Coordinates of C-alpha atoms and ligand atoms in Angstrom, one line a residue:
X1324 CA 71.2 52.6 -13.5
X1325 CA 73.0 53.7 -10.3
X1326 CA 72.6 51.4 -7.3
X1327 CA 72.2 52.4 -3.7
X1328 CA 75.2 51.5 -1.7
X1329 CA 74.5 48.2 0.1
X1330 CA 76.0 47.1 3.4
X1331 CA 75.8 43.4 2.3
X1332 CA 76.2 41.9 -1.1
X1333 CA 75.0 38.3 -1.8
X1334 CA 76.7 37.1 -5.0
X1335 CA 77.0 33.9 -6.9
X1336 CA 73.7 32.4 -5.8
X1337 CA 71.0 30.8 -7.9
X1338 CA 67.7 32.1 -6.8
X1339 CA 64.4 30.2 -6.6
X1340 CA 62.2 33.2 -6.6
X1341 CA 62.9 36.8 -7.2
X1342 CA 61.1 39.9 -8.1
X1343 CA 62.1 43.3 -9.3
X1344 CA 59.7 46.1 -8.5
X1345 CA 56.4 45.5 -10.0
X1346 CA 57.2 42.1 -11.4
X1347 CA 55.7 39.1 -9.8
X1348 CA 57.9 36.1 -10.5
X1349 CA 55.8 33.4 -9.0
X1350 CA 52.4 33.1 -10.6
X1351 CA 49.8 30.7 -11.9
X1352 CA 50.1 29.8 -15.5
X1353 CA 47.7 27.4 -17.1
X1354 CA 46.7 26.2 -13.7
X1355 CA 50.3 25.5 -12.7
X1356 CA 52.7 27.5 -10.7
X1357 CA 55.9 28.5 -12.3
X1358 CA 58.7 30.7 -11.2
X1359 CA 59.2 33.1 -14.1
X1360 CA 61.7 35.7 -15.0
X1361 CA 60.7 39.3 -16.0
X1362 CA 60.4 38.3 -19.6
X1363 CA 58.0 35.5 -18.6
X1364 CA 60.2 32.5 -19.2
X1365 CA 60.5 29.9 -16.5
X1366 CA 63.3 30.4 -14.0
X1367 CA 65.7 27.6 -13.8
X1368 CA 68.9 29.0 -12.5
X1369 CA 70.0 32.6 -12.7
X1370 CA 73.1 34.1 -11.2
X1371 CA 72.0 37.2 -9.3
X1372 CA 73.3 39.7 -6.9
X1373 CA 71.2 40.9 -3.9
X1374 CA 72.1 44.2 -2.2
X1375 CA 71.0 44.4 1.4
X1376 CA 70.9 47.6 3.4
X1377 CA 69.7 47.9 7.0
X1378 CA 68.3 44.4 7.0
X1379 CA 66.2 44.9 3.9
X1380 CA 66.6 43.9 0.3
X1381 CA 67.7 47.1 -1.5
X1382 CA 67.9 45.8 -5.0
X1383 CA 68.3 42.5 -6.9
X1384 CA 69.3 41.7 -10.4
X1385 CA 71.7 39.9 -12.7
X1386 CA 75.4 40.3 -11.9
X1387 CA 75.8 42.6 -14.9
X1388 CA 74.1 45.4 -12.9
X1389 CA 77.1 45.7 -10.6
X1390 CA 79.2 48.8 -11.2
X1391 CA 82.6 47.9 -12.8
X1392 CA 84.5 49.5 -9.9
X1393 CA 82.4 47.5 -7.3
X1394 CA 81.5 48.8 -3.9
X1395 CA 83.8 49.7 -1.0
X1396 CA 83.2 48.6 2.6
X1397 CA 80.6 46.0 1.8
X1398 CA 80.3 42.5 3.4
X1399 CA 80.3 40.1 0.4
X1400 CA 78.6 36.7 0.9
X1401 CA 79.6 34.3 -1.8
X1402 CA 77.0 31.7 -2.8
X1403 CA 79.3 29.4 -4.7
X1404 CA 76.4 28.2 -6.8
X1405 CA 74.1 27.4 -3.8
X1406 CA 70.4 28.3 -4.1
X1407 CA 69.1 31.4 -2.3
X1408 CA 65.5 31.3 -1.3
X1409 CA 63.4 33.5 1.0
X1410 CA 63.6 32.3 4.6
X1411 CA 60.9 29.6 4.9
X1412 CA 57.7 30.4 6.8
X1413 CA 55.8 27.9 8.9
X1414 CA 52.5 29.7 9.0
X1415 CA 50.5 27.2 11.2
X1416 CA 52.0 25.7 14.4
X1417 CA 51.0 24.9 17.9
X1418 CA 54.6 24.8 19.0
X1419 CA 54.0 25.8 22.6
X1420 CA 52.4 23.1 24.8
X1421 CA 53.0 21.0 27.9
X1422 CA 53.9 17.3 27.9
X1423 CA 53.2 15.0 24.9
X1424 CA 50.5 12.6 23.7
X1425 CA 52.6 9.5 22.7
X1426 CA 50.2 7.3 24.8
X1427 CA 47.2 8.5 22.8
X1428 CA 49.1 7.9 19.6
X1429 CA 49.5 4.3 20.7
X1430 CA 45.8 4.0 21.4
X1431 CA 45.1 5.3 17.9
X1432 CA 47.4 2.7 16.5
X1433 CA 45.2 0.2 18.3
X1434 CA 42.2 1.5 16.4
X1435 CA 40.6 4.2 18.7
X1436 CA 39.7 7.2 16.5
X1437 CA 41.0 10.8 17.2
X1438 CA 37.4 12.1 17.6
X1439 CA 36.6 9.3 20.1
X1440 CA 39.6 10.1 22.2
X1441 CA 38.6 13.8 22.1
X1442 CA 35.0 13.0 23.2
X1443 CA 36.2 11.2 26.3
X1444 CA 38.3 14.1 27.5
X1445 CA 41.6 13.2 25.9
X1446 CA 43.1 14.8 22.8
X1447 CA 43.3 18.6 23.0
X1448 CA 42.0 18.5 26.6
X1449 CA 44.8 16.2 27.8
X1450 CA 47.3 18.7 26.5
X1451 CA 45.3 21.5 28.2
X1452 CA 45.8 19.8 31.6
X1453 CA 49.6 19.5 31.0
X1454 CA 49.9 23.0 29.7
X1455 CA 48.0 24.5 32.6
X1456 CA 50.4 22.8 35.0
X1457 CA 53.6 23.8 33.1
X1458 CA 55.4 27.0 34.1
X1459 CA 56.0 29.6 31.4
X1460 CA 59.8 28.9 31.5
X1461 CA 59.1 25.2 31.0
X1462 CA 56.9 25.9 28.0
X1463 CA 59.6 28.1 26.5
X1464 CA 62.3 25.5 27.1
X1465 CA 60.2 22.7 25.5
X1466 CA 59.1 24.7 22.5
X1467 CA 62.6 26.1 22.1
X1468 CA 63.8 22.5 21.4
X1469 CA 61.2 22.1 18.7
X1470 CA 61.8 25.6 17.3
X1471 CA 65.5 24.9 16.8
X1472 CA 64.7 22.0 14.5
X1473 CA 62.6 24.3 12.3
X1474 CA 65.3 27.0 12.3
X1475 CA 67.9 24.5 11.1
X1476 CA 65.7 24.0 8.0
X1477 CA 65.9 27.6 7.0
X1478 CA 62.6 28.7 8.7
X1479 CA 62.9 32.4 9.6
X1480 CA 59.2 33.2 10.5
X1481 CA 57.0 30.9 12.5
X1482 CA 53.4 31.3 13.6
X1483 CA 52.6 30.0 17.1
X1484 CA 49.1 29.5 18.4
X1485 CA 47.9 29.4 21.9
X1486 CA 44.9 27.1 22.5
X1487 CA 46.0 24.6 25.1
X1488 CA 45.0 27.0 28.0
X1489 CA 41.3 27.6 27.4
X1490 CA 41.3 30.0 30.3
X1491 CA 42.5 33.6 30.3
X1492 CA 45.6 33.0 32.5
X1493 CA 46.9 30.1 30.5
X1494 CA 46.2 31.5 27.1
X1495 CA 48.1 34.6 28.0
X1496 CA 50.9 32.4 29.4
X1497 CA 51.2 30.6 26.1
X1498 CA 51.3 33.9 24.1
X1499 CA 54.0 35.3 26.5
X1500 CA 55.9 32.1 25.9
X1501 CA 55.7 32.6 22.2
X1502 CA 57.0 36.2 22.6
X1503 CA 59.9 34.9 24.8
X1504 CA 60.8 32.5 22.0
X1505 CA 61.2 35.5 19.7
X1506 CA 63.5 37.2 22.0
X1507 CA 65.6 34.1 22.7
X1508 CA 66.0 32.8 19.2
X1509 CA 66.8 34.4 15.8
X1510 CA 63.3 34.1 14.4
X1511 CA 60.3 36.2 13.8
X1512 CA 57.3 34.8 15.8
X1513 CA 53.8 35.6 14.8
X1514 CA 51.5 34.8 17.7
X1515 CA 47.8 33.8 17.2
X1516 CA 45.2 33.4 19.9
X1517 CA 43.3 30.1 19.6
X1518 CA 41.3 30.2 22.8
X1519 CA 38.4 28.8 20.7
X1520 CA 40.2 25.5 20.2
X1521 CA 37.9 23.3 22.4
X1522 CA 35.3 23.7 25.1
X1523 CA 37.2 23.6 28.4
X1524 CA 36.0 21.1 31.1
X1525 CA 34.7 24.0 33.3
X1526 CA 32.3 24.9 30.5
X1527 CA 31.2 21.4 29.5
X1528 CA 27.8 21.6 27.9
X1529 CA 28.0 25.4 27.9
X1530 CA 29.9 26.2 24.8
X1531 CA 28.1 29.5 24.2
X1532 CA 29.1 30.7 27.6
X1533 CA 32.7 29.9 26.9
X1534 CA 32.5 31.7 23.6
X1535 CA 31.1 34.7 25.4
X1536 CA 34.1 34.6 27.7
X1537 CA 36.5 34.3 24.8
X1538 CA 34.9 37.3 23.1
X1539 CA 34.5 39.5 26.1
X1540 CA 37.5 38.7 28.2
X1541 CA 40.2 36.6 26.6
X1542 CA 40.4 38.4 23.2
X1543 CA 40.6 41.9 24.8
X1544 CA 43.2 40.8 27.3
X1545 CA 45.3 39.1 24.6
X1546 CA 45.1 41.8 21.9
X1547 CA 48.6 43.2 22.6
X1548 CA 50.2 39.7 22.6
X1549 CA 49.0 38.4 19.3
X1550 CA 48.2 39.6 15.8
X1551 CA 45.4 37.2 14.9
X1552 CA 42.6 35.0 16.3
X1553 CA 42.0 31.4 15.3
X1554 CA 39.1 29.0 16.0
X1555 CA 38.5 25.3 15.5
X1556 CA 35.1 24.9 13.7
X1557 CA 34.1 21.2 13.9
X1558 CA 31.5 19.0 15.4
X1559 CA 33.9 18.2 18.3
X1560 CA 34.7 21.9 18.8
X1561 CA 32.7 25.1 17.8
X1562 CA 29.9 25.5 15.3
X1563 CA 29.8 28.2 12.6
X1564 CA 27.7 30.8 14.6
X1565 CA 30.0 30.5 17.6
X1566 CA 33.1 30.8 15.3
X1567 CA 31.6 33.8 13.7
X1568 CA 31.1 35.5 17.1
X1569 CA 34.8 34.9 17.9
X1570 CA 35.8 36.5 14.6
X1571 CA 33.5 39.6 15.2
X1572 CA 35.2 40.1 18.5
X1573 CA 38.6 39.8 16.8
X1574 CA 37.7 42.5 14.4
X1575 CA 36.4 44.7 17.2
X1576 CA 39.7 44.4 18.9
X1577 CA 41.7 45.2 15.8
X1578 CA 42.9 41.6 15.2
X1579 CA 43.0 39.5 12.0
X1580 CA 41.5 36.0 12.0
X1581 CA 41.8 32.6 10.5
X1582 CA 40.1 29.3 10.9
X1583 CA 40.7 25.5 11.4
X1584 CA 37.9 24.3 9.0
X1585 CA 36.6 21.4 7.0
X1586 CA 39.2 19.0 8.6
X1587 CA 36.9 16.1 9.6
X1588 CA 33.7 17.2 8.0
X1589 CA 32.2 20.0 5.9
X1590 CA 30.7 22.7 8.2
X1591 CA 30.9 25.5 5.5
X1592 CA 33.0 27.7 7.7
X1593 CA 36.0 28.2 5.4
X1594 CA 33.8 30.0 2.9
X1595 CA 32.0 31.9 5.6
X1596 CA 35.3 33.0 7.1
X1597 CA 36.6 34.0 3.7
X1598 CA 33.5 36.2 3.2
X1599 CA 34.3 37.9 6.5
X1600 CA 37.8 38.6 5.4
X1601 CA 39.8 35.7 7.0
X1602 CA 43.5 35.6 6.2
X1603 CA 43.5 31.9 5.8
X1604 CA 41.4 28.7 6.1
X1605 CA 43.4 25.7 7.3
X1606 CA 43.2 21.9 6.9
X1607 CA 40.3 21.9 4.3
X1608 CA 40.1 18.2 3.4
X1609 CA 36.3 18.4 3.2
X1610 CA 36.3 21.7 1.3
X1611 CA 33.9 21.7 -1.7
X1612 CA 34.6 23.1 -5.2
X1613 CA 32.0 25.8 -4.5
X1614 CA 33.9 26.7 -1.3
X1615 CA 37.1 26.9 -3.4
X1616 CA 35.5 29.5 -5.6
X1617 CA 34.6 31.6 -2.5
X1618 CA 38.1 31.4 -1.2
X1619 CA 39.5 32.4 -4.6
X1620 CA 37.1 35.4 -4.9
X1621 CA 38.1 36.7 -1.5
X1622 CA 41.9 36.0 -1.7
X1623 CA 41.8 33.8 1.4
X1624 CA 44.8 31.5 1.6
X1625 CA 44.2 27.8 1.8
X1626 CA 46.7 26.4 4.2
X1627 CA 47.2 22.6 3.7
X1628 CA 48.5 20.5 6.6
X1629 CA 49.5 17.1 5.3
X1630 CA 51.1 16.2 8.7
X1631 CA 47.7 16.0 10.3
X1632 CA 46.2 14.1 7.3
X1633 CA 49.1 11.6 7.6
X1634 CA 49.1 11.2 11.4
X1635 CA 45.3 10.8 11.6
X1636 CA 45.3 8.4 8.7
X1637 CA 42.7 10.5 6.9
X1638 CA 41.4 9.3 3.5
X1639 CA 39.7 12.5 2.3
X1640 CA 42.1 14.6 0.2
X1641 CA 41.9 18.4 0.0
X1642 CA 40.5 19.6 -3.4
X1643 CA 43.8 20.7 -4.8
X1644 CA 42.7 20.8 -8.4
X1645 CA 39.7 23.0 -7.6
X1646 CA 41.9 25.3 -5.5
X1647 CA 44.2 25.7 -8.5
X1648 CA 41.3 26.3 -10.9
X1649 CA 40.0 29.0 -8.6
X1650 CA 43.5 30.6 -8.2
X1651 CA 43.4 30.1 -4.4
X1652 CA 46.8 30.8 -2.9
X1653 CA 48.0 27.6 -1.3
X1654 CA 50.2 27.5 1.8
X1655 CA 51.9 24.4 3.3
X1656 CA 52.7 24.2 7.0
X1657 CA 53.6 21.7 9.7
X1658 CA 50.6 22.2 12.1
X1659 CA 53.2 21.1 14.6
X1660 CA 51.2 19.9 17.7
X1661 CA 51.3 17.1 20.2
X1662 CA 48.2 15.3 18.9
X1663 CA 47.3 15.4 15.2
X1664 CA 50.7 16.4 13.8
X1665 CA 53.8 16.0 16.0
X1666 CA 56.1 17.1 13.2
X1667 CA 59.0 19.4 13.7
X1668 CA 60.0 19.6 10.1
X1669 CA 58.6 21.9 7.5
X1670 CA 60.6 20.0 4.8
X1671 CA 58.8 16.8 5.8
X1672 CA 55.5 18.6 5.5
X1673 CA 56.6 19.8 2.1
X1674 CA 57.5 16.3 1.1
X1675 CA 54.1 15.1 2.2
X1676 CA 52.3 17.9 0.4
X1677 CA 53.9 16.6 -2.8
X1678 CA 53.5 12.8 -2.1
X1679 CA 50.1 12.8 -0.4
X1680 CA 48.3 15.9 -1.9
X1681 CA 49.9 16.0 -5.3
X1682 CA 51.3 19.5 -5.1
X1683 CA 54.2 20.3 -7.4
X1684 CA 57.6 21.1 -5.9
X1685 CA 57.2 24.8 -7.1
X1686 CA 53.7 25.0 -5.5
X1687 CA 55.0 23.6 -2.3
X1688 CA 57.9 26.0 -2.1
X1689 CA 55.6 28.9 -3.0
X1690 CA 53.4 27.6 -0.1
X1691 CA 56.2 27.7 2.4
X1692 CA 57.3 31.2 1.3
X1693 CA 55.2 33.8 -0.5
X1694 CA 51.8 32.3 0.2
X1695 CA 52.7 31.4 3.8
X1696 CA 53.6 35.1 4.3
X1697 CA 50.2 36.0 2.9
X1698 CA 48.5 33.7 5.4
X1699 CA 50.1 35.8 8.1
X1700 CA 49.4 39.1 6.6
X1701 CA 53.1 39.6 5.8
X1702 CA 52.8 39.6 2.1
X1703 CA 54.4 43.0 1.7
X1704 CA 57.5 42.3 3.8
X1705 CA 58.4 38.6 3.8
X1706 CA 58.3 35.4 1.7
X1707 CA 59.8 36.7 -1.5
X1708 CA 63.1 38.1 -2.7
X1709 CA 61.9 41.5 -3.6
X1710 CA 63.2 45.0 -3.0
X1711 CA 61.8 46.5 0.2
X1712 CA 61.3 43.1 1.8
X1713 CA 63.1 41.8 4.8
X1714 CA 66.5 40.2 4.1
X1715 CA 65.3 36.8 5.4
X1716 CA 67.2 34.2 3.3
X1717 CA 67.9 30.5 3.4
X1718 CA 70.8 29.0 1.3
X1719 CA 70.6 25.4 0.0
X1720 CA 73.3 23.0 -1.2
X1721 CA 71.1 21.4 -3.8
X1722 CA 71.3 20.8 -7.6
X1723 CA 67.6 21.5 -8.1
X1724 CA 64.7 22.7 -6.1
X1725 CA 63.3 19.2 -6.1
X1726 CA 66.3 18.0 -4.1
X1727 CA 65.2 20.2 -1.2
X1728 CA 62.0 18.2 -0.7
X1729 CA 62.4 14.7 -2.1
X1730 CA 64.4 13.0 0.6
X1731 CA 62.7 13.2 4.0
X1732 CA 65.3 13.5 6.8
X1733 CA 67.9 15.1 4.6
X1734 CA 68.3 18.8 5.5
X1735 CA 70.4 20.6 2.9
X1736 CA 70.0 24.1 4.3
X1737 CA 73.5 25.4 4.8
X1738 CA 72.9 28.9 6.1
X1739 CA 70.2 31.4 6.8
X1740 CA 69.8 35.1 7.6
X1741 CA 67.1 37.1 9.3
X1742 CA 67.0 40.8 8.5
X1743 CA 70.5 40.3 7.0
X1744 CA 72.0 38.8 10.2
X1745 CA 73.5 35.4 9.7
X1746 CA 72.2 32.7 12.1
X1747 CA 74.1 30.0 13.7
X1748 CA 71.5 27.2 13.8
X1749 CA 72.9 24.9 11.1
Ligands
NIG1286 O1 45.4 21.7 13.9 N1 42.3 20.7 14.5 C1 42.5 21.1 15.6 N2 43.6 21.5 16.3 C2 44.9 20.8 16.0 C3 45.0 19.6 16.8 C4 45.4 19.8 18.1 C5 45.6 18.6 19.0 O2 45.2 17.4 18.6 O3 46.2 18.8 20.0 C6 45.2 20.7 14.6 O4 45.2 19.6 14.0
FE1287 FE1 46.3 23.4 13.8

């Protein structure tokens, strides 16, 4: 086989997932996820070389594929036995917001429930007040601090939602702030419009009127600043019919859509969104086994958010076993936000996914790479080490994959690259 001449060569790494053309190396077997080699055997550690050209993975394979005479004029990156993974993907965050909600957290410690705080105008609406007051530059500066924490953990793609503006001007300000973060930091930002996050005070008691404004004014105005639309379907937010109207408008405006669903109760919206073609349904503690079958049939990603489950002290666990049985792709994300999940660590979310939800290490890493890419519609370009994909990598000084996740607070990511360019965030 003759190999195309790379401009970068990554050698001496152990890889946690890889694929040569046409071979999927992370798949469900007997209801469990395993990383597998082309011959189907489980992947433990394999010395590989990765050729990168123009910021994309050109080819990948065992070291024996290298020509005996080597390549001239190639930048060689030596792994020294470190693990090479795809850059991690945090596929559900609310990283841009004004202020914080530490006071409300204290109230919740004193026994006041999250939904009660929301009903009396706190919760999401208190962040809305602070976000409306903040300048775009202030939002970028604050979110930039949080973003750097994620980048240091090998995150190369991050989704950022609006949703603390709830008026046209502030929703657009948040999306522009997300775009600015992409130009200021070495990261790929995927922006999502979440104008249907809560009913704003100006529309109290008139949720349908607000939904009409979201559909007719905010989504068309935001369509060039985002790639998807999200909505919060819950008794304290929007009902299923309102959520469906928002998604129809997204489709009419050429945008994809996803949903915050079945977090505090079962509204049936995850399955309904899956039937409409949603990229993902997120939270899902109250998802039923029947809903899981619908998600599986439609290929909708189930994004699990253990940080919110942990912070809100929820008791209802998402139906992980039914998700597995229905081959639903599972993603894991931080849900980083000032109220229900003030985490700025995807590794911590991964640890919680294992400890609280019972995911395996492999399922969790799959959920922070390949399946997270799928939740963003990026499954053909990111989230896997595969020819033709972006050369987004993270390198880990660990003896096993489990070591990445088992020790909260310990970040063993030593280097990362985005489109083949080394980043200095470690
Ligand atoms: O994903 N569930 C709704 N939205 C956020 C919470 C936002 C907030 O409390 O500020 C979530 O958990
Ligand atoms: Fe969220």
